[in-house]
Amino acid sequence: MCLFSLVMLKLKHCLADPVAMWHVKDEIAPAVLLVVDFGGWYRLDSKSSNCSSSEMIQHTQVSVIKDVIVPYTHLLPTLHLSENQKRHNLLYFKGAKHRHRGGLVREKLWDLLINEPGVIMEEGFPNATGREQSIQGMRTSEFCLHPAGDTPTSCRLFDAIQSLCIPVIVSDNIELPFEGMVDYTEFSVFVAVGDALKPSWLVNHIQSFSKQQKDMFRQNMARAQPMFVYDNGHPGGIGPVPLDGAVNNIWKKVHQKLPIIKEAIIREKRKPPGVLVPRRCQCT
Ligand SMILES: *[C@@H]1O[C@H](CO)[C@@H](O)[C@H](O)[C@H]1NC(C)=O
Ligand SMILES: *[C@@H]1O[C@H](CO)[C@@H](O)[C@H](O)[C@H]1NC(C)=O
């Protein structure tokens, strides 16, 4: 078993399909996988919280224990706290209204929010106009909506962080990078899907945050910004990796996983011949 090899999955391709590697999952599964989310893998194995055998993640497959969740590359430029200006919109979202798989929430939210005052819901274009719209929208809004799309995460969240727009994460089970190294509740609002879909609930909820609370969120977010940046600021990326940047944090996470992986290897080695490794239920 090549448990120590490292596989980098679509780190740079924000728009690529997260299940693109699905067909080779068995071959690469024993490695420590760097995944942007477990959308197409973990969910498939744990969609029901019943621990029957088909819902269990196999020892060798993707798991939150063995694998490392990495941030998407942000596409928008970083706004520093000192450059932050008064934000006159409450909530911003840009993206496609219609999404397959799990995107129903987005469509319902869209209909609920589109006519709320202070809320901007924009259909986006993947061109320069769309990018300018996003920069404008994320820098002039207090909150940025992050609904469950067809994957639990997307570059939108990391663009919001770089734009100092407080993420409103509508998801019951999102997996986020560098958990344990960063506390997302210090700068994000987490909302259960059920609550978000109650009429007016979401807008009332985010309106209830005071200016002080929002300022605090933004200060905390400014401190977290460098964690999600891959770019080291050198032409062509050639040069030292910043200590507090995404690349170094990925290595720190891999380092944190090593004792557990070593344990698994030891257990694997001592099992008598012909015995199957028991499956580990990950249905949480
Ligand atoms: C859980 O799985 C078992 C065995 O596959 C099955 O008999 C049972 O009905 C399932 N329960 C639920 C709540 O899905
Ligand atoms: C981007 O796409 C939209 C819709 O197709 C179009 O109206 C706009 O002019 C485009 N912008 C650029 C810079 O190409």
Coordinates of C-alpha atoms and ligand atoms in Angstrom, one line a residue:
M1 CA 0.0 0.0 0.0
C2 CA 1.3 3.4 -0.9
L3 CA -0.2 5.3 1.9
F4 CA 2.4 7.9 1.9
S5 CA 2.0 9.1 -1.6
L6 CA 0.2 12.3 -2.1
V7 CA -2.3 13.0 -4.8
M8 CA -3.2 16.6 -5.7
L9 CA -6.7 16.8 -7.1
K10 CA -7.7 19.7 -9.2
L11 CA -6.2 22.3 -7.0
K12 CA -6.1 25.0 -9.6
H13 CA -9.2 24.3 -11.6
C14 CA -12.1 26.1 -9.9
L15 CA -14.5 25.3 -12.7
A16 CA -13.6 21.6 -13.3
D17 CA -15.8 18.8 -12.1
P18 CA -14.9 17.6 -8.6
V19 CA -15.9 14.0 -9.5
A20 CA -13.6 14.0 -12.6
M21 CA -11.3 11.5 -10.9
W22 CA -14.1 9.2 -9.9
H23 CA -13.2 6.5 -12.4
V24 CA -9.7 6.1 -11.0
K25 CA -10.7 6.4 -7.3
D26 CA -9.8 2.8 -6.5
E27 CA -6.3 3.2 -7.8
I28 CA -5.5 6.4 -6.1
A29 CA -7.6 5.9 -2.9
P30 CA -4.7 4.6 -0.7
A31 CA -2.8 7.8 -1.1
V32 CA -3.3 10.9 1.0
L33 CA -5.7 12.8 -1.2
L34 CA -5.9 16.5 -1.4
V35 CA -9.5 17.2 -2.3
V36 CA -11.4 20.5 -2.5
D37 CA -14.4 18.7 -1.0
F38 CA -15.8 15.2 -0.7
G39 CA -18.8 16.1 -2.8
G40 CA -18.6 13.2 -5.2
W41 CA -16.9 10.6 -3.0
Y42 CA -17.7 10.8 0.7
R43 CA -21.3 11.7 0.1
L44 CA -21.8 8.8 -2.2
D45 CA -20.6 6.5 0.6
S46 CA -22.4 8.2 3.5
K47 CA -25.5 9.7 2.0
S48 CA -27.6 7.8 4.5
S49 CA -26.7 8.0 8.1
N50 CA -27.3 4.3 8.4
C51 CA -24.2 2.3 8.9
S52 CA -25.1 -0.6 6.7
S53 CA -22.2 -2.0 4.7
S54 CA -22.9 -0.2 1.4
E55 CA -22.9 3.2 3.2
M56 CA -19.5 2.6 4.9
I57 CA -16.4 4.2 3.6
Q58 CA -13.8 1.5 3.0
H59 CA -10.6 1.7 4.8
T60 CA -8.7 2.5 1.6
Q61 CA -11.2 5.1 0.2
V62 CA -11.4 8.8 0.7
S63 CA -12.1 9.9 4.3
V64 CA -11.9 13.0 6.5
I65 CA -9.4 11.1 8.7
K66 CA -6.8 10.3 6.0
D67 CA -7.3 13.0 3.4
V68 CA -6.8 16.7 3.4
I69 CA -9.3 19.3 2.2
V70 CA -7.7 22.1 0.4
P71 CA -9.1 25.5 -0.6
Y72 CA -10.1 26.4 -4.1
T73 CA -7.9 29.1 -5.7
H74 CA -9.5 32.4 -5.3
L75 CA -10.1 34.2 -8.5
L76 CA -10.7 37.7 -7.2
P77 CA -7.9 40.0 -6.0
T78 CA -7.4 40.5 -2.2
L79 CA -9.0 43.5 -0.5
H80 CA -7.0 44.5 2.5
L81 CA -8.8 45.6 5.6
S82 CA -7.3 49.1 5.2
E83 CA -8.9 49.4 1.8
N84 CA -12.3 48.3 3.0
Q85 CA -15.1 50.9 2.4
K86 CA -18.6 51.3 3.5
R87 CA -20.8 48.5 2.2
H88 CA -24.3 49.6 1.1
N89 CA -25.7 46.2 0.1
L90 CA -26.8 43.6 2.6
L91 CA -26.2 40.3 0.8
Y92 CA -24.6 39.4 -2.5
F93 CA -24.8 36.3 -4.7
K94 CA -23.6 35.7 -8.2
G95 CA -23.9 32.5 -10.0
A96 CA -26.2 30.3 -12.0
K97 CA -29.7 30.0 -10.6
H98 CA -30.1 26.4 -11.8
R99 CA -27.8 23.7 -10.7
H100 CA -28.1 20.0 -10.9
R101 CA -27.6 17.7 -7.8
G102 CA -28.1 19.5 -4.5
G103 CA -28.7 22.8 -6.3
L104 CA -32.4 22.8 -5.5
V105 CA -31.6 24.8 -2.4
R106 CA -30.0 27.4 -4.5
E107 CA -33.0 27.8 -6.7
K108 CA -35.4 28.0 -3.8
L109 CA -33.2 30.6 -2.0
W110 CA -33.0 32.6 -5.2
D111 CA -36.8 32.8 -5.4
L112 CA -37.0 33.7 -1.7
L113 CA -34.3 36.4 -1.8
I114 CA -34.5 38.0 -5.2
N115 CA -37.0 40.6 -4.1
E116 CA -35.6 41.4 -0.7
P117 CA -34.3 44.9 -0.2
G118 CA -30.5 45.1 -0.1
V119 CA -30.1 41.7 -1.6
I120 CA -28.4 41.3 -5.0
M121 CA -28.8 38.1 -6.9
E122 CA -27.0 38.1 -10.2
E123 CA -26.7 35.6 -13.0
G124 CA -23.0 35.5 -13.7
F125 CA -21.0 35.3 -16.9
P126 CA -17.7 33.5 -16.9
N127 CA -15.9 36.5 -18.6
A128 CA -14.4 39.8 -17.7
T129 CA -17.8 41.4 -17.2
G130 CA -18.7 38.7 -14.7
R131 CA -15.4 39.1 -12.9
E132 CA -15.9 42.9 -12.5
Q133 CA -19.5 42.3 -11.3
S134 CA -18.2 39.9 -8.6
I135 CA -15.5 42.3 -7.4
Q136 CA -18.0 45.1 -7.3
G137 CA -20.7 43.0 -5.6
M138 CA -18.4 41.3 -3.0
R139 CA -16.7 44.6 -2.0
T140 CA -19.9 46.6 -1.6
S141 CA -22.0 44.0 0.3
E142 CA -21.8 43.1 4.0
F143 CA -22.6 39.4 3.4
C144 CA -21.9 37.0 0.6
L145 CA -24.2 34.1 0.1
H146 CA -22.7 30.6 -0.2
P147 CA -25.5 28.2 -0.9
A148 CA -25.1 24.5 -1.4
G149 CA -24.4 24.2 -5.1
D150 CA -23.7 21.0 -6.9
T151 CA -20.7 20.7 -4.6
P152 CA -20.5 21.8 -1.0
T153 CA -17.7 24.2 -1.6
S154 CA -16.6 26.4 -4.5
C155 CA -14.2 29.2 -5.2
R156 CA -17.0 31.6 -4.3
L157 CA -16.3 31.2 -0.6
F158 CA -12.6 31.9 -1.0
D159 CA -13.4 34.9 -3.2
A160 CA -15.7 36.2 -0.5
I161 CA -12.9 35.9 2.1
Q162 CA -10.4 37.7 -0.1
S163 CA -13.1 40.4 -0.6
L164 CA -13.8 40.7 3.1
C165 CA -17.4 39.9 2.5
I166 CA -18.8 37.9 5.4
P167 CA -19.7 34.4 4.1
V168 CA -23.2 33.2 4.8
I169 CA -22.8 29.4 4.4
V170 CA -26.1 27.7 3.9
S171 CA -25.3 24.0 4.2
D172 CA -25.9 21.3 6.8
N173 CA -22.7 19.4 6.2
I174 CA -20.0 21.4 4.5
E175 CA -16.4 20.3 4.8
L176 CA -13.9 23.1 4.9
P177 CA -10.1 23.3 4.5
F178 CA -7.7 23.7 7.5
E179 CA -10.4 23.0 10.1
G180 CA -8.8 23.1 13.5
M181 CA -6.2 25.6 12.3
V182 CA -8.9 28.3 11.5
D183 CA -12.2 28.8 13.2
Y184 CA -14.7 29.8 10.5
T185 CA -17.3 30.9 13.0
E186 CA -15.1 33.8 13.8
F187 CA -15.8 35.4 10.4
S188 CA -18.7 33.4 8.8
V189 CA -22.4 32.8 9.5
F190 CA -23.5 29.2 9.3
V191 CA -27.2 28.6 8.5
A192 CA -29.1 25.3 8.3
V193 CA -30.8 24.7 5.0
G194 CA -34.2 24.4 6.8
D195 CA -33.9 27.8 8.4
A196 CA -32.6 29.5 5.2
L197 CA -35.7 28.2 3.3
K198 CA -38.2 29.8 5.8
P199 CA -39.5 33.0 4.3
S200 CA -37.6 36.2 5.5
W201 CA -35.6 34.1 8.0
L202 CA -32.2 34.6 6.4
V203 CA -32.5 38.3 5.8
N204 CA -33.8 38.9 9.4
H205 CA -30.9 36.8 10.7
I206 CA -28.1 38.7 9.0
Q207 CA -29.8 42.0 9.7
S208 CA -29.5 41.2 13.4
F209 CA -25.7 41.4 13.4
S210 CA -24.5 44.7 14.8
K211 CA -21.9 46.9 13.2
Q212 CA -19.4 45.9 15.9
Q213 CA -20.0 42.2 15.2
K214 CA -19.6 42.7 11.5
D215 CA -16.4 44.7 12.0
M216 CA -15.1 42.0 14.3
F217 CA -15.9 39.4 11.6
R218 CA -14.0 41.4 9.0
Q219 CA -11.0 41.9 11.2
N220 CA -10.9 38.1 11.9
M221 CA -11.3 37.5 8.2
A222 CA -8.5 39.8 7.3
R223 CA -6.2 37.7 9.5
A224 CA -7.4 34.5 7.8
Q225 CA -7.0 35.8 4.3
P226 CA -3.3 34.7 3.8
M227 CA -4.2 31.0 4.7
F228 CA -6.1 30.6 1.5
V229 CA -3.6 32.1 -0.9
Y230 CA -1.5 29.8 -3.1
D231 CA 0.4 32.5 -4.9
N232 CA 3.7 33.4 -3.4
G233 CA 3.9 36.8 -5.2
H234 CA 6.9 35.9 -7.3
P235 CA 6.8 35.8 -11.1
G236 CA 5.9 32.3 -12.2
G237 CA 5.6 31.2 -8.6
I238 CA 9.3 30.7 -8.4
G239 CA 10.6 31.5 -4.9
P240 CA 10.0 30.7 -1.3
V241 CA 6.5 29.6 -0.1
P242 CA 5.0 32.0 2.5
L243 CA 4.9 30.4 5.9
D244 CA 1.2 31.3 6.5
G245 CA 0.0 30.6 2.9
A246 CA -2.1 27.8 1.5
V247 CA 0.7 25.5 0.4
N248 CA 2.4 25.5 3.8
N249 CA -0.9 24.9 5.5
I250 CA -1.6 21.9 3.3
W251 CA 1.8 20.4 4.4
K252 CA 0.9 21.1 8.1
K253 CA -2.4 19.3 7.6
V254 CA -0.6 16.3 6.0
H255 CA 1.8 16.3 8.9
Q256 CA -1.1 16.2 11.4
K257 CA -2.6 13.2 9.6
L258 CA 0.6 11.1 9.8
P259 CA 0.2 9.5 13.2
I260 CA -3.2 8.2 12.2
I261 CA -1.9 6.9 8.9
K262 CA 1.0 5.2 10.7
E263 CA -1.4 3.6 13.1
A264 CA -3.5 2.3 10.1
I265 CA -0.4 0.8 8.5
I266 CA 0.7 -0.9 11.7
R267 CA -2.8 -2.5 12.0
E268 CA -2.8 -3.5 8.4
K269 CA 0.6 -5.2 8.8
R270 CA -0.3 -7.3 11.9
K271 CA -3.5 -8.7 10.6
P272 CA -3.4 -12.5 10.1
P273 CA -3.2 -13.6 6.4
G274 CA -6.5 -13.9 4.6
V275 CA -8.4 -11.6 7.1
L276 CA -10.2 -8.6 5.7
V277 CA -9.6 -5.3 7.2
P278 CA -12.7 -4.2 9.0
R279 CA -14.6 -1.4 7.5
R280 CA -14.7 1.9 9.3
C281 CA -18.0 3.6 9.5
Q282 CA -17.7 7.3 8.7
C283 CA -21.4 8.0 8.7
T284 CA -21.5 11.0 11.0
Ligands
LIG1 C1 -30.3 0.4 7.9 O1 -29.7 -0.7 7.2 C2 -30.2 -2.0 7.5 C3 -29.3 -3.0 6.9 O2 -29.0 -2.7 5.6 C4 -31.7 -2.0 7.1 O3 -32.3 -3.3 7.4 C5 -32.4 -0.9 7.8 O4 -33.8 -0.9 7.3 C6 -31.8 0.5 7.5 N1 -32.4 1.5 8.3 C7 -32.7 2.7 7.8 C8 -33.3 3.7 8.7 O5 -32.5 3.0 6.6
LIG2 C1 -19.8 38.8 -21.0 O1 -20.9 38.1 -21.4 C2 -22.1 38.8 -21.4 C3 -23.3 37.9 -21.7 O2 -23.0 37.0 -22.7 C4 -22.0 40.0 -22.4 O3 -23.2 40.8 -22.3 C5 -20.8 40.8 -22.1 O4 -20.7 41.9 -23.0 C6 -19.6 40.0 -22.0 N1 -18.4 40.8 -21.6 C7 -17.2 40.7 -22.2 C8 -16.2 41.6 -21.7 O5 -17.0 39.9 -23.1

